[in-house]
Amino acid sequence: MSTSGIVYRPRRLRTTPRMRRLVAEHRLHPADLVLPLFVKEGIDAPVPISSMPGQVQHTEATLHDAVAAAARAGVGGVMLFGIPAVRDALGTQAAAADGILQRGTRIAREAVAAVEAEIGRPGPVVMVDTCLDEFTDHGHCGVLDSDGTVDNDATLERYAAMAVAQAKAGADVVSPSGMMDGQVAMIRDALDDAGFESVSILAYSAKYASAFYGPFREAVDSALLGDRRTYQMDAANAREGLREADLDIAEGADMVMVKPAGSFLDVLRGVADRSDVPVAAYQVSGEYAMIEAAAANGWIDRKAAVLESVLGIKRAGADVILTYWALEIAEWLD
Ligand code: PBG
């Protein structure tokens, strides 16, 4: 032993940028990132989302451009949300062949194909949100029964029709996010019966009733009064999140998700440790808004905070990360 008496000096591996780069246990890659995008029916210019600075409700034309930009930057996927011009109690437009989300899906597929042909490498996987909340006039994720609660089994029929419509429009991945029991099995059956056995299901498995969805409500012009606590999970429960993931895998989910990411990193780690399918995590609108707001005030270093927040999600076990910064991070990493 030296005169100092210190045997182990972990600081040696932190001495230089090149040393830190070599020994980094985790690193972000554009292919791991999924960019959520909003497309709104009946607008002729993009509409900024005030609580999500830098994000917009796209027109069909600007959706095309946004997907193309994601493709050029090497982003791994896009996740599409649609805002219809007309809503009703059943969310009929969700499964309409020419509904805004189906139109957006076709546009996204075209944009991906065009950029792939141009640059000769794979573009983003086209993922589509499979949920009724943007399409119902009451804003809930399902259809309501006579006393106003969301009717699980009646909603499953609507999800099945929606998933098939999305697959017909060219979705690579459908993404049930409504937290109805049995939704993955129902959608798998419907897709297989319709000949779409190659379309994947990304299950929002452990989706919590979260205050951090606040800005998303503006992003989709949400009609919701009240909350989603009878179907989304209680933030108090971690074990139940693991159970939800297990059930979705047993029902045939190709990938599972924990959402939000930031306040549920323990659940993400737990799911990652037991899952034998890829695990996604969604850094949601409120997580985005908090960092943007603090950075706009000069209270934190924006780029460093963005990268640290996303790397933390990766470190907690996410294979795939949905983040509104996906395009920007991919460009930084380039
Ligand atoms: C439901 C859905 C929501 C989000 C994604 N899918 C809203 C909700 O459950 O209330 C929130 C995403 C975010 O906040 O970024 N279709």
Coordinates of N, CA and C and ligand atoms in Angstrom, one line a residue, residues 36 38 52 81 129-134 139 141 175 177-178 204 207-210 212-217 220 222 224 228 231-232 259-260 282-288 324, ligand 1:
P36 N -43.0 11.3 -30.5 CA -44.4 11.5 -30.6 C -44.8 12.7 -31.4
F38 N -48.3 14.9 -33.3 CA -49.7 15.2 -33.3 C -50.1 15.7 -34.6
M52 N -46.1 23.1 -24.3 CA -45.0 22.2 -24.8 C -44.2 23.0 -25.8
F81 N -50.4 10.6 -32.9 CA -51.7 10.9 -32.2 C -52.5 11.8 -33.2
D129 N -51.0 5.5 -31.8 CA -51.8 5.4 -30.5 C -53.1 4.7 -30.8
T130 N -53.4 3.7 -30.0 CA -54.7 3.0 -30.2 C -55.5 3.2 -28.9
C131 N -56.2 4.4 -28.9 CA -57.0 4.8 -27.8 C -58.1 5.8 -28.2
L132 N -59.2 5.8 -27.5 CA -60.3 6.6 -27.9 C -60.4 8.0 -27.4
D133 N -59.5 8.4 -26.5 CA -59.7 9.7 -25.8 C -59.7 10.9 -26.7
E134 N -58.9 10.8 -27.8 CA -58.9 12.0 -28.7 C -60.2 12.0 -29.5
G139 N -64.1 12.6 -23.8 CA -62.7 12.6 -23.5 C -62.1 11.4 -22.8
C141 N -61.1 7.3 -22.4 CA -60.4 6.4 -23.3 C -61.2 5.2 -23.8
S175 N -50.6 0.7 -30.6 CA -50.2 0.9 -29.3 C -51.3 1.2 -28.3
S177 N -53.3 2.2 -25.4 CA -52.8 3.0 -24.2 C -54.0 3.3 -23.3
G178 N -55.1 2.6 -23.4 CA -56.3 2.9 -22.6 C -56.4 2.1 -21.3
Y204 N -49.1 -0.3 -23.7 CA -48.9 0.6 -22.6 C -49.3 -0.2 -21.3
K207 N -49.4 2.0 -17.1 CA -49.7 3.4 -17.3 C -50.4 4.0 -16.1
Y208 N -49.8 5.0 -15.5 CA -50.3 5.5 -14.3 C -51.1 6.8 -14.5
A209 N -52.2 6.9 -13.7 CA -52.9 8.2 -13.7 C -52.0 9.3 -13.2
S210 N -51.6 10.1 -14.1 CA -50.4 11.0 -13.7 C -50.8 12.5 -14.0
F212 N -48.6 14.4 -14.7 CA -47.6 14.9 -15.8 C -48.2 14.7 -17.2
Y213 N -49.4 14.3 -17.3 CA -50.0 14.3 -18.7 C -50.7 15.7 -19.0
G214 N -50.6 16.6 -18.0 CA -51.3 17.9 -18.2 C -51.1 18.6 -19.6
P215 N -49.9 18.8 -20.0 CA -49.7 19.5 -21.3 C -50.3 18.7 -22.5
F216 N -50.3 17.4 -22.4 CA -50.8 16.5 -23.5 C -52.3 16.8 -23.7
R217 N -53.0 17.2 -22.6 CA -54.4 17.5 -22.7 C -54.6 18.7 -23.7
V220 N -53.9 17.6 -27.4 CA -54.9 16.9 -28.2 C -56.3 17.6 -28.0
S222 N -58.1 18.0 -25.4 CA -58.8 17.0 -24.7 C -60.2 17.6 -24.2
L224 N -61.8 16.0 -21.8 CA -62.0 15.3 -20.5 C -62.3 16.2 -19.3
R228 N -58.9 9.7 -14.9 CA -58.9 8.4 -15.5 C -58.6 7.3 -14.4
Y231 N -59.3 3.5 -14.5 CA -58.6 2.6 -15.4 C -57.1 2.7 -15.4
Q232 N -56.6 3.9 -15.3 CA -55.1 4.1 -15.2 C -54.7 3.8 -13.8
K259 N -45.1 4.1 -18.1 CA -45.5 5.5 -18.4 C -46.2 6.2 -17.3
P260 N -45.8 7.4 -16.9 CA -44.6 8.2 -17.3 C -43.3 7.5 -16.9
Y282 N -42.0 6.1 -21.6 CA -42.5 7.3 -22.2 C -42.2 8.5 -21.3
Q283 N -41.3 9.3 -21.8 CA -41.1 10.6 -21.0 C -42.2 11.6 -21.5
V284 N -43.1 11.8 -20.6 CA -44.4 12.4 -21.0 C -44.3 13.9 -21.1
S285 N -45.4 14.5 -21.5 CA -45.5 15.9 -21.8 C -45.1 16.8 -20.6
G286 N -45.5 16.4 -19.4 CA -45.2 17.2 -18.2 C -43.7 17.2 -17.9
E287 N -43.1 16.0 -18.1 CA -41.6 15.9 -17.9 C -40.9 16.9 -18.9
Y288 N -41.4 16.9 -20.1 CA -40.8 17.8 -21.1 C -41.0 19.2 -20.7
Y324 N -40.3 13.7 -26.5 CA -40.5 14.8 -27.4 C -39.2 15.5 -27.9
Ligands
PBG1 C1 -54.0 8.4 -24.1 C2 -52.7 9.0 -23.9 C3 -52.3 10.0 -23.0 C4 -50.9 10.2 -23.2 C5 -50.5 9.3 -24.2 N1 -51.6 8.6 -24.6 C6 -53.1 10.9 -22.1 C7 -53.7 10.3 -21.0 O1 -53.7 9.1 -20.7 O2 -54.4 11.1 -20.2 C8 -50.1 11.2 -22.5 C9 -48.7 11.5 -23.1 C10 -48.1 12.7 -22.6 O3 -48.5 13.3 -21.6 O4 -47.0 13.1 -23.2 N2 -54.3 8.3 -25.5

